[in-house]
PDB file of C-alpha atoms in Angstrom:
ATOM      1  CA  UNK A 189     167.758 161.191 161.929  1.00 49.00           C
ATOM      2  CA  UNK A 190     164.862 158.380 161.539  1.00 53.00           C
ATOM      3  CA  UNK A 191     165.653 154.471 161.968  1.00 61.00           C
ATOM      4  CA  UNK A 192     165.348 152.542 158.781  1.00 64.00           C
ATOM      5  CA  UNK A 193     161.903 152.366 157.485  1.00 68.00           C
ATOM      6  CA  UNK A 194     160.663 154.032 160.316  1.00 75.00           C
ATOM      7  CA  UNK A 195     157.736 156.946 159.592  1.00 78.00           C
ATOM      8  CA  UNK A 196     158.297 160.329 159.818  1.00 79.00           C
ATOM      9  CA  UNK A 197     155.858 162.783 160.576  1.00 83.00           C
ATOM     10  CA  UNK A 198     155.786 166.196 157.930  1.00 82.00           C
ATOM     11  CA  UNK A 199     153.757 167.797 155.596  1.00 85.00           C
ATOM     12  CA  UNK A 200     155.497 167.439 152.345  1.00 85.00           C
ATOM     13  CA  UNK A 201     153.169 167.129 149.169  1.00 86.00           C
ATOM     14  CA  UNK A 202     154.534 163.498 149.436  1.00 86.00           C
ATOM     15  CA  UNK A 203     152.931 163.282 152.641  1.00 85.00           C
ATOM     16  CA  UNK A 204     149.511 164.644 152.018  1.00 87.00           C
ATOM     17  CA  UNK A 205     149.464 162.141 149.125  1.00 88.00           C
ATOM     18  CA  UNK A 206     147.214 159.230 148.993  1.00 89.00           C
ATOM     19  CA  UNK A 207     148.646 155.853 150.495  1.00 88.00           C
ATOM     20  CA  UNK A 208     147.534 154.353 147.415  1.00 88.00           C
ATOM     21  CA  UNK A 209     148.782 156.446 144.964  1.00 90.00           C
ATOM     22  CA  UNK A 210     152.254 156.988 146.631  1.00 91.00           C
ATOM     23  CA  UNK A 211     152.257 152.887 145.994  1.00 89.00           C
ATOM     24  CA  UNK A 212     151.268 152.965 142.541  1.00 91.00           C
ATOM     25  CA  UNK A 213     153.455 155.965 141.519  1.00 92.00           C
ATOM     26  CA  UNK A 214     156.562 154.079 143.300  1.00 92.00           C
ATOM     27  CA  UNK A 215     156.054 150.913 141.847  1.00 92.00           C
ATOM     28  CA  UNK A 216     155.361 152.632 137.946  1.00 93.00           C
ATOM     29  CA  UNK A 217     158.612 154.954 138.670  1.00 93.00           C
ATOM     30  CA  UNK A 218     160.386 151.423 139.100  1.00 92.00           C
ATOM     31  CA  UNK A 219     159.407 149.721 136.426  1.00 93.00           C
ATOM     32  CA  UNK A 220     159.992 152.770 134.196  1.00 92.00           C
ATOM     33  CA  UNK A 221     163.256 152.479 135.608  1.00 91.00           C
ATOM     34  CA  UNK A 222     163.580 148.486 134.674  1.00 91.00           C
ATOM     35  CA  UNK A 223     161.861 149.248 131.255  1.00 90.00           C
ATOM     36  CA  UNK A 224     165.078 151.418 129.634  1.00 88.00           C
ATOM     37  CA  UNK A 225     168.676 151.289 129.453  1.00 87.00           C
ATOM     38  CA  UNK A 226     169.363 155.171 128.811  1.00 89.00           C
ATOM     39  CA  UNK A 227     171.373 156.349 130.702  1.00 89.00           C
ATOM     40  CA  UNK A 228     170.672 159.842 130.287  1.00 91.00           C
ATOM     41  CA  UNK A 229     167.148 159.491 131.220  1.00 92.00           C
ATOM     42  CA  UNK A 230     167.931 157.459 134.193  1.00 92.00           C
ATOM     43  CA  UNK A 231     169.994 159.888 135.467  1.00 93.00           C
ATOM     44  CA  UNK A 232     167.008 162.394 135.020  1.00 92.00           C
ATOM     45  CA  UNK A 233     165.278 160.188 137.080  1.00 92.00           C
ATOM     46  CA  UNK A 234     167.679 159.599 139.830  1.00 91.00           C
ATOM     47  CA  UNK A 235     167.935 163.513 140.073  1.00 92.00           C
ATOM     48  CA  UNK A 236     164.042 163.643 140.113  1.00 91.00           C
ATOM     49  CA  UNK A 237     163.989 161.090 142.872  1.00 90.00           C
ATOM     50  CA  UNK A 238     166.878 162.764 145.385  1.00 90.00           C
ATOM     51  CA  UNK A 239     164.752 166.276 144.676  1.00 90.00           C
ATOM     52  CA  UNK A 240     161.652 164.729 145.968  1.00 88.00           C
ATOM     53  CA  UNK A 241     163.653 163.153 148.956  1.00 88.00           C
ATOM     54  CA  UNK A 242     164.889 166.220 149.641  1.00 87.00           C
ATOM     55  CA  UNK A 243     161.314 167.799 149.808  1.00 86.00           C
ATOM     56  CA  UNK A 244     159.900 165.358 152.150  1.00 84.00           C
ATOM     57  CA  UNK A 245     163.544 166.410 154.193  1.00 83.00           C
ATOM     58  CA  UNK A 246     164.493 163.090 154.143  1.00 83.00           C
ATOM     59  CA  UNK A 247     168.029 163.983 152.562  1.00 81.00           C
ATOM     60  CA  UNK A 248     170.126 161.765 154.898  1.00 83.00           C
ATOM     61  CA  UNK A 249     168.021 158.570 155.028  1.00 82.00           C
ATOM     62  CA  UNK A 250     168.137 158.842 151.395  1.00 85.00           C
ATOM     63  CA  UNK A 251     172.042 159.035 151.597  1.00 85.00           C
ATOM     64  CA  UNK A 252     172.291 156.054 153.447  1.00 83.00           C
ATOM     65  CA  UNK A 253     169.590 154.327 151.717  1.00 83.00           C
ATOM     66  CA  UNK A 254     172.103 155.113 148.003  1.00 85.00           C
ATOM     67  CA  UNK A 255     175.301 154.010 149.968  1.00 86.00           C
ATOM     68  CA  UNK A 256     173.818 150.820 150.545  1.00 83.00           C
ATOM     69  CA  UNK A 257     172.135 150.561 147.126  1.00 86.00           C
ATOM     70  CA  UNK A 258     175.566 151.412 145.909  1.00 87.00           C
ATOM     71  CA  UNK A 259     177.321 148.637 147.912  1.00 84.00           C
ATOM     72  CA  UNK A 260     174.845 146.204 146.295  1.00 84.00           C
ATOM     73  CA  UNK A 261     174.878 146.857 142.636  1.00 86.00           C
ATOM     74  CA  UNK A 262     179.103 147.942 142.661  1.00 85.00           C
ATOM     75  CA  UNK A 263     178.841 144.191 143.043  1.00 85.00           C
ATOM     76  CA  UNK A 264     177.033 143.453 139.888  1.00 85.00           C
ATOM     77  CA  UNK A 265     178.646 146.121 138.385  1.00 85.00           C
ATOM     78  CA  UNK A 266     181.974 144.475 138.784  1.00 85.00           C
ATOM     79  CA  UNK A 267     180.495 141.091 137.218  1.00 84.00           C
ATOM     80  CA  UNK A 268     178.788 143.498 134.443  1.00 84.00           C
ATOM     81  CA  UNK A 269     182.767 144.306 133.457  1.00 83.00           C
ATOM     82  CA  UNK A 270     184.520 141.118 133.814  1.00 83.00           C
ATOM     83  CA  UNK A 271     181.637 139.592 131.599  1.00 83.00           C
ATOM     84  CA  UNK A 272     180.224 141.704 128.984  1.00 80.00           C
ATOM     85  CA  UNK A 273     183.005 142.891 126.606  1.00 81.00           C
ATOM     86  CA  UNK A 274     181.476 145.693 124.589  1.00 79.00           C
ATOM     87  CA  UNK A 275     182.551 148.503 123.209  1.00 78.00           C
ATOM     88  CA  UNK A 276     186.083 149.557 122.218  1.00 78.00           C
ATOM     89  CA  UNK A 277     188.326 147.792 123.893  1.00 80.00           C
ATOM     90  CA  UNK A 278     190.259 149.954 127.111  1.00 79.00           C
ATOM     91  CA  UNK A 279     191.596 146.569 129.283  1.00 79.00           C
ATOM     92  CA  UNK A 280     192.782 143.131 128.301  1.00 80.00           C
ATOM     93  CA  UNK A 281     191.778 140.154 129.906  1.00 78.00           C
ATOM     94  CA  UNK A 282     192.403 136.678 129.558  1.00 80.00           C
ATOM     95  CA  UNK A 283     188.843 135.661 128.551  1.00 79.00           C
ATOM     96  CA  UNK A 284     187.892 139.183 126.789  1.00 77.00           C
ATOM     97  CA  UNK A 285     188.144 142.299 127.436  1.00 78.00           C
ATOM     98  CA  UNK A 286     186.667 145.430 129.469  1.00 80.00           C
ATOM     99  CA  UNK A 287     185.150 147.954 127.273  1.00 79.00           C
ATOM    100  CA  UNK A 288     183.341 150.984 126.861  1.00 83.00           C
ATOM    101  CA  UNK A 289     179.943 149.237 126.241  1.00 82.00           C
ATOM    102  CA  UNK A 290     181.109 147.150 129.559  1.00 84.00           C
ATOM    103  CA  UNK A 291     181.719 150.833 131.721  1.00 86.00           C
ATOM    104  CA  UNK A 292     178.318 152.427 130.526  1.00 87.00           C
ATOM    105  CA  UNK A 293     176.568 148.856 131.171  1.00 86.00           C
ATOM    106  CA  UNK A 294     177.963 149.026 134.840  1.00 88.00           C
ATOM    107  CA  UNK A 295     177.016 152.357 135.528  1.00 89.00           C
ATOM    108  CA  UNK A 296     173.658 152.212 134.148  1.00 90.00           C
ATOM    109  CA  UNK A 297     173.314 149.318 136.588  1.00 90.00           C
ATOM    110  CA  UNK A 298     173.968 151.321 139.656  1.00 90.00           C
ATOM    111  CA  UNK A 299     171.888 154.332 138.348  1.00 91.00           C
ATOM    112  CA  UNK A 300     169.268 152.306 137.688  1.00 91.00           C
ATOM    113  CA  UNK A 301     168.800 150.636 141.267  1.00 90.00           C
ATOM    114  CA  UNK A 302     169.584 153.788 142.847  1.00 90.00           C
ATOM    115  CA  UNK A 303     166.625 155.848 141.066  1.00 91.00           C
ATOM    116  CA  UNK A 304     164.283 152.668 141.054  1.00 90.00           C
ATOM    117  CA  UNK A 305     164.877 151.692 145.321  1.00 89.00           C
ATOM    118  CA  UNK A 306     164.674 155.574 146.522  1.00 90.00           C
ATOM    119  CA  UNK A 307     160.860 156.365 145.827  1.00 90.00           C
ATOM    120  CA  UNK A 308     159.773 152.693 147.039  1.00 87.00           C
ATOM    121  CA  UNK A 309     161.471 153.235 150.173  1.00 87.00           C
ATOM    122  CA  UNK A 310     160.074 156.985 150.886  1.00 88.00           C
ATOM    123  CA  UNK A 311     156.830 155.730 150.881  1.00 88.00           C
ATOM    124  CA  UNK A 312     157.545 153.940 153.592  1.00 85.00           C
ATOM    125  CA  UNK A 313     159.233 157.044 155.512  1.00 86.00           C
ATOM    126  CA  UNK A 314     156.133 159.550 154.881  1.00 87.00           C
ATOM    127  CA  UNK A 315     153.385 156.785 155.204  1.00 86.00           C
ATOM    128  CA  UNK A 316     151.693 155.369 158.269  1.00 85.00           C
ATOM    129  CA  UNK A 317     151.888 151.271 157.977  1.00 82.00           C
ATOM    130  CA  UNK A 318     147.974 151.362 158.783  1.00 81.00           C
ATOM    131  CA  UNK A 319     147.629 154.244 156.211  1.00 83.00           C
ATOM    132  CA  UNK A 320     149.143 151.601 153.765  1.00 84.00           C
ATOM    133  CA  UNK A 321     147.433 148.851 154.980  1.00 82.00           C
ATOM    134  CA  UNK A 322     143.922 150.275 155.279  1.00 83.00           C
ATOM    135  CA  UNK A 323     144.284 152.146 151.939  1.00 84.00           C
ATOM    136  CA  UNK A 324     145.337 149.209 150.056  1.00 83.00           C
ATOM    137  CA  UNK A 325     142.320 147.073 151.388  1.00 82.00           C
ATOM    138  CA  UNK A 326     139.546 149.910 150.746  1.00 83.00           C
ATOM    139  CA  UNK A 327     140.856 151.334 147.356  1.00 81.00           C
ATOM    140  CA  UNK A 328     142.900 148.447 145.935  1.00 81.00           C
ATOM    141  CA  UNK A 329     140.423 145.664 147.023  1.00 82.00           C
ATOM    142  CA  UNK A 330     143.649 143.953 148.195  1.00 81.00           C
ATOM    143  CA  UNK A 331     142.267 141.338 150.853  1.00 81.00           C
ATOM    144  CA  UNK A 332     143.571 142.426 154.504  1.00 78.00           C
ATOM    145  CA  UNK A 333     145.266 139.198 155.043  1.00 78.00           C
ATOM    146  CA  UNK A 334     147.292 139.961 152.066  1.00 81.00           C
ATOM    147  CA  UNK A 335     147.713 143.774 152.847  1.00 78.00           C
ATOM    148  CA  UNK A 336     148.554 142.936 156.656  1.00 77.00           C
ATOM    149  CA  UNK A 337     150.951 140.435 155.923  1.00 79.00           C
ATOM    150  CA  UNK A 338     152.745 143.066 153.628  1.00 78.00           C
ATOM    151  CA  UNK A 339     152.830 145.696 156.122  1.00 77.00           C
ATOM    152  CA  UNK A 340     153.684 143.486 158.518  1.00 76.00           C
ATOM    153  CA  UNK A 341     156.692 142.255 157.106  1.00 77.00           C
ATOM    154  CA  UNK A 342     158.050 145.877 156.851  1.00 74.00           C
ATOM    155  CA  UNK A 343     156.997 147.065 160.135  1.00 73.00           C
ATOM    156  CA  UNK A 344     159.402 143.935 161.600  1.00 74.00           C
ATOM    157  CA  UNK A 345     162.283 144.931 159.656  1.00 73.00           C
ATOM    158  CA  UNK A 346     163.678 147.541 161.903  1.00 72.00           C
ATOM    159  CA  UNK A 347     162.611 145.447 164.825  1.00 74.00           C
ATOM    160  CA  UNK A 348     164.746 142.355 163.945  1.00 74.00           C
ATOM    161  CA  UNK A 349     167.570 145.005 162.722  1.00 73.00           C
ATOM    162  CA  UNK A 350     167.146 146.472 166.627  1.00 77.00           C
ATOM    163  CA  UNK A 351     167.386 143.306 167.804  1.00 77.00           C
ATOM    164  CA  UNK A 352     170.482 142.383 166.237  1.00 78.00           C
ATOM    165  CA  UNK A 353     171.805 145.609 167.324  1.00 76.00           C
ATOM    166  CA  UNK A 354     171.250 144.650 170.962  1.00 80.00           C
ATOM    167  CA  UNK A 355     172.135 140.788 170.735  1.00 77.00           C
ATOM    168  CA  UNK A 356     175.765 142.299 169.284  1.00 77.00           C
ATOM    169  CA  UNK A 357     176.043 144.898 171.873  1.00 78.00           C
ATOM    170  CA  UNK A 358     175.317 142.245 174.678  1.00 78.00           C
ATOM    171  CA  UNK A 359     178.298 140.648 172.840  1.00 77.00           C
ATOM    172  CA  UNK A 360     180.644 143.226 172.854  1.00 78.00           C
ATOM    173  CA  UNK A 361     179.779 143.934 176.781  1.00 80.00           C
ATOM    174  CA  UNK A 362     181.206 140.156 177.396  1.00 76.00           C
ATOM    175  CA  UNK A 363     184.644 140.996 175.483  1.00 76.00           C
ATOM    176  CA  UNK A 364     183.244 139.682 171.910  1.00 71.00           C
ATOM    177  CA  UNK A 365     185.472 141.892 169.274  1.00 73.00           C
ATOM    178  CA  UNK A 366     183.499 142.530 166.112  1.00 69.00           C
ATOM    179  CA  UNK A 367     185.979 144.478 164.610  1.00 71.00           C
ATOM    180  CA  UNK A 368     188.016 143.146 162.025  1.00 67.00           C
ATOM    181  CA  UNK A 369     187.721 141.725 158.328  1.00 68.00           C
ATOM    182  CA  UNK A 370     184.499 141.242 156.890  1.00 65.00           C
ATOM    183  CA  UNK A 371     185.125 137.314 157.012  1.00 72.00           C
ATOM    184  CA  UNK A 372     185.475 137.202 160.851  1.00 70.00           C
ATOM    185  CA  UNK A 373     182.501 139.301 161.367  1.00 72.00           C
ATOM    186  CA  UNK A 374     180.407 136.762 159.430  1.00 72.00           C
ATOM    187  CA  UNK A 375     181.907 133.994 161.584  1.00 74.00           C
ATOM    188  CA  UNK A 376     180.756 135.829 164.953  1.00 74.00           C
ATOM    189  CA  UNK A 377     177.306 137.067 164.205  1.00 73.00           C
ATOM    190  CA  UNK A 378     176.490 133.511 162.444  1.00 76.00           C
ATOM    191  CA  UNK A 379     175.776 132.050 166.314  1.00 76.00           C
ATOM    192  CA  UNK A 380     173.679 135.130 167.072  1.00 76.00           C
ATOM    193  CA  UNK A 381     171.037 134.306 164.432  1.00 76.00           C
ATOM    194  CA  UNK A 382     170.111 131.771 167.163  1.00 77.00           C
ATOM    195  CA  UNK A 383     168.704 134.053 169.472  1.00 78.00           C
ATOM    196  CA  UNK A 384     167.499 136.447 166.665  1.00 76.00           C
ATOM    197  CA  UNK A 385     165.289 133.648 165.649  1.00 79.00           C
ATOM    198  CA  UNK A 386     164.169 132.759 169.225  1.00 79.00           C
ATOM    199  CA  UNK A 387     163.545 136.302 169.202  1.00 76.00           C
ATOM    200  CA  UNK A 388     161.526 136.998 166.347  1.00 76.00           C
ATOM    201  CA  UNK A 389     159.663 133.415 166.647  1.00 78.00           C
ATOM    202  CA  UNK A 390     157.996 135.214 170.310  1.00 80.00           C
ATOM    203  CA  UNK A 391     157.422 138.547 168.662  1.00 77.00           C
ATOM    204  CA  UNK A 392     155.120 136.945 165.673  1.00 75.00           C
ATOM    205  CA  UNK A 393     153.502 134.682 167.930  1.00 78.00           C
ATOM    206  CA  UNK A 394     152.686 137.471 170.256  1.00 79.00           C
ATOM    207  CA  UNK A 395     151.478 139.798 167.606  1.00 75.00           C
ATOM    208  CA  UNK A 396     149.484 136.869 165.832  1.00 75.00           C
ATOM    209  CA  UNK A 397     147.842 136.061 168.834  1.00 79.00           C
ATOM    210  CA  UNK A 398     147.037 139.898 169.290  1.00 77.00           C
ATOM    211  CA  UNK A 399     145.336 140.342 165.793  1.00 72.00           C
ATOM    212  CA  UNK A 400     143.090 136.988 166.887  1.00 74.00           C
ATOM    213  CA  UNK A 401     141.880 138.879 169.564  1.00 75.00           C
ATOM    214  CA  UNK A 402     141.332 141.770 167.740  1.00 72.00           C
ATOM    215  CA  UNK A 403     138.996 139.937 165.560  1.00 71.00           C
ATOM    216  CA  UNK A 404     141.493 139.773 163.178  1.00 69.00           C
ATOM    217  CA  UNK A 405     139.723 136.979 160.465  1.00 69.00           C
ATOM    218  CA  UNK A 406     136.436 139.039 161.154  1.00 67.00           C
ATOM    219  CA  UNK A 407     138.274 142.422 158.971  1.00 67.00           C
ATOM    220  CA  UNK A 408     136.703 143.194 155.786  1.00 65.00           C
ATOM    221  CA  UNK A 409     136.732 146.079 153.425  1.00 63.00           C
ATOM    222  CA  UNK A 410     134.101 147.695 155.229  1.00 65.00           C
ATOM    223  CA  UNK A 411     136.107 147.404 158.652  1.00 65.00           C
ATOM    224  CA  UNK A 412     138.092 150.374 158.208  1.00 62.00           C
ATOM    225  CA  UNK A 413     136.981 154.129 159.382  1.00 65.00           C
ATOM    226  CA  UNK A 414     139.462 156.070 157.560  1.00 76.00           C
ATOM    227  CA  UNK A 415     138.444 157.412 154.044  1.00 77.00           C
ATOM    228  CA  UNK A 416     141.124 158.043 151.702  1.00 80.00           C
ATOM    229  CA  UNK A 417     139.904 160.248 149.127  1.00 82.00           C
ATOM    230  CA  UNK A 418     142.337 161.533 146.173  1.00 83.00           C
ATOM    231  CA  UNK A 419     142.906 164.740 145.657  1.00 86.00           C
ATOM    232  CA  UNK A 420     144.027 166.798 142.101  1.00 87.00           C
ATOM    233  CA  UNK A 421     147.684 166.461 143.534  1.00 87.00           C
ATOM    234  CA  UNK A 422     147.045 162.246 143.253  1.00 88.00           C
ATOM    235  CA  UNK A 423     145.519 162.553 139.691  1.00 92.00           C
ATOM    236  CA  UNK A 424     148.742 164.727 138.814  1.00 92.00           C
ATOM    237  CA  UNK A 425     151.241 162.273 140.453  1.00 90.00           C
ATOM    238  CA  UNK A 426     149.890 159.564 138.633  1.00 91.00           C
ATOM    239  CA  UNK A 427     149.732 161.383 135.540  1.00 93.00           C
ATOM    240  CA  UNK A 428     153.767 162.340 135.557  1.00 92.00           C
ATOM    241  CA  UNK A 429     154.545 158.849 136.591  1.00 92.00           C
ATOM    242  CA  UNK A 430     152.289 156.770 133.784  1.00 93.00           C
ATOM    243  CA  UNK A 431     154.089 159.890 131.468  1.00 94.00           C
ATOM    244  CA  UNK A 432     157.387 158.456 132.777  1.00 92.00           C
ATOM    245  CA  UNK A 433     156.823 154.897 132.020  1.00 93.00           C
ATOM    246  CA  UNK A 434     155.538 155.722 128.149  1.00 93.00           C
ATOM    247  CA  UNK A 435     158.662 157.593 127.759  1.00 92.00           C
ATOM    248  CA  UNK A 436     161.270 155.053 129.233  1.00 92.00           C
ATOM    249  CA  UNK A 437     158.485 152.883 126.859  1.00 92.00           C
ATOM    250  CA  UNK A 438     159.075 154.448 123.967  1.00 92.00           C
ATOM    251  CA  UNK A 439     163.048 155.038 124.612  1.00 91.00           C
ATOM    252  CA  UNK A 440     163.061 151.000 124.930  1.00 89.00           C
ATOM    253  CA  UNK A 441     161.610 150.768 121.748  1.00 88.00           C
ATOM    254  CA  UNK A 442     163.566 153.078 119.671  1.00 86.00           C
ATOM    255  CA  UNK A 443     166.493 151.180 121.420  1.00 79.00           C
ATOM    256  CA  UNK A 444     167.823 154.635 122.262  1.00 75.00           C
TER     257      UNK A 444
END
């Protein structure tokens, strides 16, 4: 199983796609998820995203992502259930009720967030960070410093997670027990933010120095040595994502 946001080599269709097209398609797919509230349509999008993940051999990674997104979206779903009295009343509350419309809205939020997150995370699992940066600069005309900042931020997320895990293991070896309630875990982890911050600043400073030594400020759109041609599959994927977005907009306009 790959680490969080770590590139996984492969030869699937998504692996072979143009990096810029992957990003654009993932963004269009996410916009489509938020453009409509049609639960049936969102379920179809979620099923398509899961099939895409399975075709890349990333079923386990996607399952872990879905669990994390589900845990986050469940909080939003509970808030919707308690604050959105719609439909036929099912459970009376002192300030309203939980109705069939409330349940539908809560379920829609969960499905929407899961469907929107999967393609975005798949892009980073099937694409090298250097390819994302160079393709965005050469084809999307994004200034190099912005593309580098974005990909560096994504790159440092798993690095900081590994550092935090190492710090917690060191504390566990010293007799600190992180088992217990969520409040206890948070109370024990707050002091660990200081060594994590120190380590993060050191890594960031080292990365900045390395970039300066390699001529970061001299980098232009023409500096990249690798080209990223668009094939028939890339155009087809773009067309499909545009159609998905158009369908979502139509459903929203029609109120379906």
